CSV table of N, CA and C in Angstrom, one decimal:
chain,number,residue,atom,x,y,z
A,281,GLY,N,-1.5,17.0,14.2
A,281,GLY,CA,-1.8,15.7,13.9
A,281,GLY,C,-2.3,15.3,15.4
A,282,GLU,N,-2.4,13.8,15.3
A,282,GLU,CA,-3.1,13.0,16.4
A,282,GLU,C,-2.4,11.9,16.6
A,283,GLY,N,-2.6,11.1,17.8
A,283,GLY,CA,-1.6,10.2,18.3
A,283,GLY,C,-2.5,8.8,18.5
A,284,SER,N,-1.7,7.7,18.8
A,284,SER,CA,-2.1,6.5,19.1
A,284,SER,C,-1.1,6.1,20.2
A,285,GLY,N,-1.5,6.1,21.5
A,285,GLY,CA,-0.6,5.7,22.5
A,285,GLY,C,0.7,6.7,22.7
A,286,SER,N,1.8,6.3,22.3
A,286,SER,CA,2.9,7.4,22.6
A,286,SER,C,3.5,7.7,21.1
A,287,ARG,N,2.8,7.5,20.0
A,287,ARG,CA,3.2,8.0,18.8
A,287,ARG,C,2.1,9.0,18.2
A,288,ILE,N,2.7,9.9,17.5
A,288,ILE,CA,1.7,11.2,16.8
A,288,ILE,C,2.4,11.3,15.6
A,289,TYR,N,1.8,11.8,14.7
A,289,TYR,CA,2.0,12.0,13.4
A,289,TYR,C,1.9,13.5,13.2
A,290,SER,N,2.5,14.0,12.0
A,290,SER,CA,2.4,15.4,11.3
A,290,SER,C,2.6,15.4,10.0
A,291,TRP,N,2.2,16.4,9.5
A,291,TRP,CA,2.7,16.5,8.0
A,291,TRP,C,3.0,18.0,7.6
A,292,GLU,N,4.1,18.2,6.7
A,292,GLU,CA,4.4,19.7,6.5
A,292,GLU,C,4.6,19.6,5.0
A,293,ASN,N,5.4,19.1,4.8
A,293,ASN,CA,5.9,19.1,3.1
A,293,ASN,C,4.8,18.2,2.1
A,294,PRO,N,4.5,18.6,1.0
A,294,PRO,CA,3.6,17.9,0.3
A,294,PRO,C,4.0,16.4,0.2
A,295,GLY,N,3.0,15.8,0.4
A,295,GLY,CA,3.2,14.2,0.2
A,295,GLY,C,3.8,13.6,1.4
A,296,GLU,N,4.4,14.2,2.3
A,296,GLU,CA,5.1,13.7,3.3
A,296,GLU,C,4.6,13.7,4.9
A,297,ILE,N,4.5,12.5,5.6
A,297,ILE,CA,3.9,12.3,6.7
A,297,ILE,C,5.0,11.9,7.6
A,298,LEU,N,5.3,12.6,8.9
A,298,LEU,CA,5.9,12.1,9.9
A,298,LEU,C,5.3,11.5,11.1
A,299,VAL,N,6.0,10.6,11.5
A,299,VAL,CA,5.6,9.8,12.9
A,299,VAL,C,6.8,10.2,14.0
A,300,TRP,N,5.9,10.4,15.2
A,300,TRP,CA,6.7,10.9,16.2
A,300,TRP,C,6.7,10.1,17.3
A,301,ASP,N,7.6,9.9,18.4
A,301,ASP,CA,7.4,9.3,19.7
A,301,ASP,C,7.1,10.6,20.3
A,302,ALA,N,5.7,10.5,21.0
A,302,ALA,CA,5.1,11.4,21.7
A,302,ALA,C,5.7,12.0,23.0
A,303,ALA,N,6.3,11.1,23.5
A,303,ALA,CA,7.0,11.1,24.9
A,303,ALA,C,8.4,11.5,24.9
A,304,THR,N,9.1,11.2,23.8
A,304,THR,CA,10.3,11.9,23.5
A,304,THR,C,10.9,13.0,22.5
A,305,GLY,N,9.7,12.9,21.5
A,305,GLY,CA,9.8,14.1,20.5
A,305,GLY,C,10.8,13.8,19.3
A,306,VAL,N,11.1,12.4,19.4
A,306,VAL,CA,12.2,11.7,18.6
A,306,VAL,C,11.2,11.5,17.2
A,307,LYS,N,11.7,11.7,16.2
A,307,LYS,CA,11.0,11.4,14.7
A,307,LYS,C,11.3,9.8,14.7
A,308,LEU,N,10.1,9.3,14.5
A,308,LEU,CA,10.5,7.9,14.1
A,308,LEU,C,10.7,7.3,12.7
A,309,PHE,N,9.8,8.0,11.9
A,309,PHE,CA,10.0,7.6,10.3
A,309,PHE,C,9.1,8.6,9.7
A,310,GLU,N,9.2,8.6,8.3
A,310,GLU,CA,8.7,9.5,7.4
A,310,GLU,C,7.8,8.5,6.4
A,311,LEU,N,6.4,8.8,6.2
A,311,LEU,CA,6.0,8.2,5.2
A,311,LEU,C,6.0,8.9,4.0
A,312,LYS,N,6.5,8.5,3.0
A,312,LYS,CA,6.7,9.2,1.6
A,312,LYS,C,6.2,8.0,0.7
A,313,GLY,N,4.9,8.8,-0.1
A,313,GLY,CA,4.6,8.1,-1.2
A,313,GLY,C,3.4,9.0,-1.9
A,314,HIS,N,2.8,9.7,-1.2
A,314,HIS,CA,2.1,10.7,-1.9
A,314,HIS,C,2.8,11.7,-2.4
A,315,PHE,N,2.1,12.2,-3.8
A,315,PHE,CA,3.0,13.2,-4.3
A,315,PHE,C,2.4,14.5,-4.4
A,316,LYS,N,1.4,14.8,-3.9
A,316,LYS,CA,0.7,16.1,-3.2
A,316,LYS,C,0.4,16.1,-2.1
A,317,ARG,N,-0.3,17.2,-1.4
A,317,ARG,CA,-0.4,17.7,-0.2
A,317,ARG,C,-1.4,16.7,0.5
A,318,VAL,N,-1.1,15.9,1.4
A,318,VAL,CA,-2.0,15.3,2.4
A,318,VAL,C,-2.9,15.9,3.1
A,319,ASN,N,-4.2,15.6,3.1
A,319,ASN,CA,-5.4,16.3,3.8
A,319,ASN,C,-5.8,15.6,5.0
A,320,SER,N,-5.4,14.4,5.1
A,320,SER,CA,-5.9,13.7,6.4
A,320,SER,C,-5.3,12.3,6.6
A,321,VAL,N,-4.7,12.0,7.8
A,321,VAL,CA,-4.2,11.0,8.4
A,321,VAL,C,-4.9,10.6,9.8
A,322,VAL,N,-5.1,9.3,9.7
A,322,VAL,CA,-5.9,8.6,10.6
A,322,VAL,C,-5.3,7.1,11.2
A,323,TRP,N,-5.3,7.0,12.6
A,323,TRP,CA,-4.9,5.5,13.0
A,323,TRP,C,-5.9,4.7,12.7
A,324,SER,N,-5.7,3.4,12.6
A,324,SER,CA,-6.8,2.4,12.5
A,324,SER,C,-7.1,2.3,14.1
A,325,PRO,N,-8.3,1.7,14.2
A,325,PRO,CA,-8.7,1.3,15.6
A,325,PRO,C,-7.8,0.7,16.5
A,326,ASP,N,-7.1,-0.5,15.8
A,326,ASP,CA,-6.0,-1.1,16.8
A,326,ASP,C,-4.5,-0.6,16.7
A,327,GLY,N,-4.5,0.4,16.0
A,327,GLY,CA,-3.2,1.2,16.1
A,327,GLY,C,-2.2,0.9,15.3
A,328,THR,N,-2.3,-0.3,14.5
A,328,THR,CA,-1.2,-0.7,13.6
A,328,THR,C,-1.0,-0.4,12.3
A,329,LYS,N,-2.0,0.6,12.1
A,329,LYS,CA,-2.0,1.0,10.6
A,329,LYS,C,-2.3,2.5,10.5
A,330,LEU,N,-1.9,3.5,9.4
A,330,LEU,CA,-2.5,4.7,9.4
A,330,LEU,C,-3.1,4.7,8.0
A,331,ALA,N,-4.1,5.5,7.9
A,331,ALA,CA,-4.7,5.6,6.7
A,331,ALA,C,-4.5,7.4,6.2
A,332,SER,N,-4.1,7.7,5.2
A,332,SER,CA,-3.8,9.0,4.7
A,332,SER,C,-4.4,9.2,3.2
A,333,ALA,N,-5.2,10.3,3.3
A,333,ALA,CA,-5.8,11.1,2.1
A,333,ALA,C,-5.1,12.2,1.4
A,334,SER,N,-5.1,12.1,0.1
A,334,SER,CA,-4.4,13.1,-0.4
A,334,SER,C,-4.8,13.9,-1.7
A,335,ASP,N,-4.6,15.1,-1.9
A,335,ASP,CA,-4.7,15.8,-3.3
A,335,ASP,C,-4.4,15.0,-4.5
A,336,ASP,N,-3.6,14.0,-4.5
A,336,ASP,CA,-3.1,13.2,-5.4
A,336,ASP,C,-4.3,12.3,-5.9
A,337,GLU,N,-5.4,12.2,-5.3
A,337,GLU,CA,-6.6,11.5,-5.6
A,337,GLU,C,-6.5,10.2,-5.1
A,338,THR,N,-5.6,9.8,-3.9
A,338,THR,CA,-5.6,8.4,-3.4
A,338,THR,C,-5.7,8.5,-2.1
A,339,VAL,N,-5.9,7.1,-1.6
A,339,VAL,CA,-5.8,7.1,0.1
A,339,VAL,C,-5.0,5.9,-0.1
A,340,LYS,N,-3.8,6.3,1.1
A,340,LYS,CA,-2.9,5.1,1.1
A,340,LYS,C,-3.2,4.5,2.5
A,341,ILE,N,-2.7,3.0,2.5
A,341,ILE,CA,-2.7,2.7,4.2
A,341,ILE,C,-1.0,2.2,4.1
A,342,TRP,N,-0.9,2.4,5.6
A,342,TRP,CA,0.3,2.3,5.8
A,342,TRP,C,0.6,1.4,7.2
A,343,ASN,N,1.9,0.7,7.4
A,343,ASN,CA,2.0,-0.1,8.6
A,343,ASN,C,2.6,0.9,9.7
A,344,ALA,N,2.0,1.2,10.7
A,344,ALA,CA,2.2,2.3,11.6
A,344,ALA,C,3.5,2.0,12.5
A,345,VAL,N,3.8,0.7,12.6
A,345,VAL,CA,4.9,0.2,13.4
A,345,VAL,C,6.2,0.6,12.5
A,346,THR,N,6.2,0.0,11.2
A,346,THR,CA,7.4,0.1,10.3
A,346,THR,C,7.5,1.2,9.4
A,347,GLY,N,6.2,1.7,9.1
A,347,GLY,CA,6.2,2.8,8.1
A,347,GLY,C,6.1,2.5,6.7
A,348,GLU,N,6.1,1.1,6.5
A,348,GLU,CA,5.9,0.7,5.0
A,348,GLU,C,4.8,0.8,4.5
A,349,LEU,N,4.5,1.1,3.4
A,349,LEU,CA,3.4,1.4,2.5
A,349,LEU,C,2.7,0.0,2.2
A,350,ILE,N,1.4,-0.2,2.6
A,350,ILE,CA,0.7,-1.6,2.7
A,350,ILE,C,0.0,-1.3,1.2
A,351,SER,N,-0.9,-0.6,1.1
A,351,SER,CA,-1.6,-0.4,-0.4
A,351,SER,C,-2.0,1.2,-0.7
A,352,THR,N,-2.2,1.1,-2.0
A,352,THR,CA,-2.9,2.7,-2.4
A,352,THR,C,-4.1,2.2,-3.0
A,353,LEU,N,-5.2,3.3,-2.6
A,353,LEU,CA,-6.7,2.8,-3.1
A,353,LEU,C,-6.9,4.1,-4.0
A,354,LYS,N,-7.1,3.5,-5.2
A,354,LYS,CA,-7.2,4.4,-6.2
A,354,LYS,C,-8.9,4.2,-6.5
A,355,GLY,N,-9.2,5.6,-7.1
A,355,GLY,CA,-10.8,5.7,-7.8
A,355,GLY,C,-11.6,6.8,-7.6
A,356,HIS,N,-11.0,7.7,-6.9
A,356,HIS,CA,-11.5,9.1,-6.8
A,356,HIS,C,-10.8,9.8,-7.9
A,357,VAL,N,-11.5,10.7,-8.5
A,357,VAL,CA,-11.2,11.5,-9.9
A,357,VAL,C,-10.9,13.1,-9.3
A,358,TRP,N,-10.6,13.3,-7.8
A,358,TRP,CA,-10.1,14.6,-7.6
A,358,TRP,C,-9.6,14.7,-6.3
A,359,GLU,N,-9.4,15.5,-5.6
A,359,GLU,CA,-8.4,15.4,-4.4
A,359,GLU,C,-9.3,14.7,-3.4
A,360,VAL,N,-8.7,13.9,-2.6
A,360,VAL,CA,-9.3,13.4,-1.4
A,360,VAL,C,-9.1,14.0,-0.2
A,361,THR,N,-10.3,14.5,0.4
A,361,THR,CA,-10.0,15.3,1.4
A,361,THR,C,-10.2,14.9,3.0
A,362,CYS,N,-10.8,13.4,3.4
A,362,CYS,CA,-10.8,13.0,4.5
A,362,CYS,C,-10.9,11.5,4.3
A,363,VAL,N,-10.2,10.7,5.4
A,363,VAL,CA,-10.3,9.3,5.4
A,363,VAL,C,-11.0,9.2,6.9
A,364,SER,N,-11.5,7.8,6.9
A,364,SER,CA,-11.9,7.3,8.2
A,364,SER,C,-12.2,5.8,8.1
A,365,TRP,N,-11.7,5.2,9.3
A,365,TRP,CA,-11.8,3.9,9.5
A,365,TRP,C,-13.0,3.5,10.2
A,366,SER,N,-13.4,2.3,9.8
A,366,SER,CA,-14.8,1.7,10.3
A,366,SER,C,-14.3,1.4,11.9
A,367,PRO,N,-15.2,1.4,12.8
A,367,PRO,CA,-14.7,0.9,14.2
A,367,PRO,C,-14.1,-0.4,14.3
A,368,GLU,N,-14.6,-1.4,13.6
A,368,GLU,CA,-13.7,-2.8,13.6
A,368,GLU,C,-12.5,-2.5,12.7
A,369,GLY,N,-12.3,-1.7,12.0
A,369,GLY,CA,-10.9,-1.6,11.3
A,369,GLY,C,-10.8,-2.1,10.0
A,370,THR,N,-12.1,-2.6,9.4
A,370,THR,CA,-11.8,-3.8,8.3
A,370,THR,C,-12.4,-2.6,7.2
A,371,LYS,N,-13.0,-1.4,7.2
A,371,LYS,CA,-13.3,-0.7,6.0
A,371,LYS,C,-12.8,0.6,6.3
A,372,LEU,N,-12.7,1.4,5.2
A,372,LEU,CA,-12.4,2.7,5.2
A,372,LEU,C,-13.2,3.6,4.2
A,373,ALA,N,-13.6,4.8,4.6
A,373,ALA,CA,-14.4,5.6,4.1
A,373,ALA,C,-13.8,6.8,3.7
A,374,SER,N,-13.7,7.2,2.5
A,374,SER,CA,-12.9,8.5,2.0
A,374,SER,C,-14.0,9.2,1.1
A,375,ALA,N,-13.8,10.6,1.5
A,375,ALA,CA,-14.4,11.7,1.0
A,375,ALA,C,-13.8,12.5,0.0
A,376,SER,N,-14.3,13.2,-1.1
A,376,SER,CA,-13.4,13.9,-2.1
A,376,SER,C,-14.2,14.9,-2.7
A,377,PHE,N,-13.4,15.8,-3.4
A,377,PHE,CA,-13.8,17.0,-4.2
A,377,PHE,C,-14.8,16.3,-5.2
A,378,ASP,N,-14.4,15.0,-5.8
A,378,ASP,CA,-15.4,14.6,-6.9
A,378,ASP,C,-16.9,14.3,-6.6
A,379,ARG,N,-17.2,14.7,-5.2
A,379,ARG,CA,-18.7,14.7,-4.7
A,379,ARG,C,-19.0,13.4,-4.4
A,380,THR,N,-18.1,12.7,-4.0
A,380,THR,CA,-18.6,11.1,-3.8
A,380,THR,C,-17.7,10.9,-2.4
A,381,VAL,N,-18.4,9.9,-1.8
A,381,VAL,CA,-17.7,9.0,-0.6
A,381,VAL,C,-17.5,7.6,-1.1
A,382,LYS,N,-16.6,7.3,-0.8
A,382,LYS,CA,-16.0,5.7,-1.3
A,382,LYS,C,-15.8,5.0,0.0
A,383,ILE,N,-16.4,3.8,-0.1
A,383,ILE,CA,-16.2,2.6,0.7
A,383,ILE,C,-15.2,1.6,0.3
A,384,TRP,N,-14.2,1.3,1.3
A,384,TRP,CA,-13.0,0.3,0.7
A,384,TRP,C,-13.1,-0.6,1.6
A,385,ASN,N,-12.4,-1.8,1.3
A,385,ASN,CA,-12.1,-2.9,2.2
A,385,ASN,C,-10.7,-2.8,2.6
A,386,ALA,N,-10.6,-2.4,3.8
A,386,ALA,CA,-9.2,-1.9,4.2
A,386,ALA,C,-8.1,-3.1,4.3
A,387,LEU,N,-8.8,-4.4,4.1
A,387,LEU,CA,-7.8,-5.5,4.0
A,387,LEU,C,-7.5,-5.9,3.0
A,388,THR,N,-8.2,-5.8,1.8
A,388,THR,CA,-8.0,-6.0,0.4
A,388,THR,C,-7.5,-4.8,-0.6
A,389,GLY,N,-7.9,-3.6,0.0
A,389,GLY,CA,-7.9,-2.5,-0.9
A,389,GLY,C,-9.0,-2.2,-2.0
A,390,GLU,N,-9.8,-3.2,-2.1
A,390,GLU,CA,-10.9,-3.2,-3.1
A,390,GLU,C,-12.0,-2.4,-2.7
A,391,LEU,N,-12.4,-1.6,-3.7
A,391,LEU,CA,-13.7,-0.6,-3.9
A,391,LEU,C,-14.9,-1.4,-3.5
A,392,ILE,N,-15.4,-1.1,-2.3
A,392,ILE,CA,-16.9,-1.7,-1.9
A,392,ILE,C,-17.8,-0.9,-2.6
A,393,SER,N,-17.9,0.0,-2.5
A,393,SER,CA,-19.3,1.2,-3.3
A,393,SER,C,-18.8,2.7,-3.3
A,394,THR,N,-19.6,3.2,-4.1
A,394,THR,CA,-19.5,4.8,-4.2
A,394,THR,C,-20.8,5.3,-3.8
A,395,LEU,N,-20.8,6.1,-2.9
A,395,LEU,CA,-22.0,6.8,-2.7
A,395,LEU,C,-21.8,8.3,-3.1
A,396,LYS,N,-23.0,8.6,-4.1
A,396,LYS,CA,-23.3,9.7,-4.6
A,396,LYS,C,-24.5,10.5,-4.1
A,397,GLY,N,-24.4,11.6,-4.0
A,397,GLY,CA,-25.8,12.3,-3.5
A,397,GLY,C,-25.5,13.7,-3.2
A,398,HIS,N,-24.1,14.1,-3.1
A,398,HIS,CA,-23.7,15.6,-2.8
A,398,HIS,C,-23.7,16.2,-4.1
A,399,SER,N,-24.0,17.7,-4.0
A,399,SER,CA,-24.0,18.6,-5.4
A,399,SER,C,-22.7,19.3,-5.4
A,400,ASN,N,-21.7,19.0,-4.4
A,400,ASN,CA,-20.5,19.9,-4.4
A,400,ASN,C,-19.5,18.9,-3.7
A,401,TRP,N,-18.2,19.5,-3.3
A,401,TRP,CA,-17.3,19.0,-2.8
A,401,TRP,C,-17.5,18.1,-1.3
A,402,VAL,N,-17.3,17.1,-1.1
A,402,VAL,CA,-17.3,16.3,0.0
A,402,VAL,C,-16.2,16.6,0.9
A,403,ASN,N,-16.0,17.2,2.3
A,403,ASN,CA,-14.8,17.7,2.7
A,403,ASN,C,-14.9,16.8,4.0
A,404,SER,N,-15.6,15.9,4.4
A,404,SER,CA,-15.5,15.1,5.8
A,404,SER,C,-16.6,13.9,5.5
A,405,VAL,N,-16.1,12.9,6.2
A,405,VAL,CA,-16.9,11.8,6.6
A,405,VAL,C,-16.2,10.8,7.7
A,406,ASP,N,-17.2,10.3,8.2
A,406,ASP,CA,-17.0,9.4,9.7
A,406,ASP,C,-18.1,8.4,9.8
A,407,TRP,N,-17.6,7.3,10.4
A,407,TRP,CA,-18.5,6.3,10.8
A,407,TRP,C,-19.2,6.6,12.2
A,408,SER,N,-20.5,5.8,12.2
A,408,SER,CA,-21.4,6.2,13.7
A,408,SER,C,-20.3,4.9,14.3
A,409,PRO,N,-20.6,5.2,15.7
A,409,PRO,CA,-19.9,4.1,16.7
A,409,PRO,C,-20.2,2.7,16.3
A,410,GLU,N,-21.1,2.5,15.9
A,410,GLU,CA,-21.3,0.7,15.9
A,410,GLU,C,-21.2,0.3,14.4
A,411,GLY,N,-20.8,1.5,13.5
A,411,GLY,CA,-20.3,1.1,12.1
A,411,GLY,C,-21.2,0.8,11.1
A,412,SER,N,-22.4,1.3,11.6
A,412,SER,CA,-23.7,0.9,10.6
A,412,SER,C,-24.3,2.2,9.4
A,413,GLN,N,-23.5,3.2,9.8
A,413,GLN,CA,-23.9,4.4,9.3
A,413,GLN,C,-23.0,5.5,9.0
A,414,LEU,N,-22.9,6.0,7.9
A,414,LEU,CA,-21.7,7.1,7.8
A,414,LEU,C,-22.4,8.6,7.6
A,415,ALA,N,-21.5,9.6,8.1
A,415,ALA,CA,-22.2,11.1,8.1
A,415,ALA,C,-21.1,11.6,7.2
A,416,SER,N,-21.5,12.4,6.3
A,416,SER,CA,-20.6,13.0,5.2
A,416,SER,C,-21.2,14.6,5.5
A,417,ALA,N,-20.1,15.5,5.2
A,417,ALA,CA,-20.3,16.9,5.0
A,417,ALA,C,-19.8,17.2,3.6
A,418,SER,N,-20.5,18.4,3.2
A,418,SER,CA,-20.1,19.1,1.9
A,418,SER,C,-20.3,20.5,1.8
A,419,TYR,N,-19.7,21.0,0.7
A,419,TYR,CA,-19.6,22.4,0.5
A,419,TYR,C,-21.2,22.8,0.1
A,420,ASP,N,-22.0,21.7,-0.4
A,420,ASP,CA,-23.5,21.9,-0.8
A,420,ASP,C,-24.1,22.3,0.5
A,421,LYS,N,-23.6,22.3,1.5
A,421,LYS,CA,-24.5,22.9,2.9
A,421,LYS,C,-25.2,21.8,3.6
A,422,THR,N,-24.9,20.3,3.0
A,422,THR,CA,-25.4,19.3,3.7
A,422,THR,C,-24.5,18.4,4.3
């Protein structure tokens, strides 16, 4: 897993995300809500939220301080492989085996747009540093 400040996360059991204190090794809480394997977990730029992508076809946004589920983003029709926060923390991009990248309003959970163009599974997506572009990688070799 990765961390934000003194907290790190990991995932082992299907659907379960663990958040740890990096300094002490103490488990702070478990994020339970996905019912299939979690493929990606990322901290928001300000460190107050986590976003997770799962084989259950959803992206979830969590409060990284309390562990509470904030919202569930539904729209993909196959496993979600990757999720990425925009630099300002107001949008999320998700990649999926359904061959799409979706852009979400991270504050409201609403779908902003669906990007189609890959001919195979999309396994990675990330924002440019200024947030004006997205890069995605796919099993179609692009």
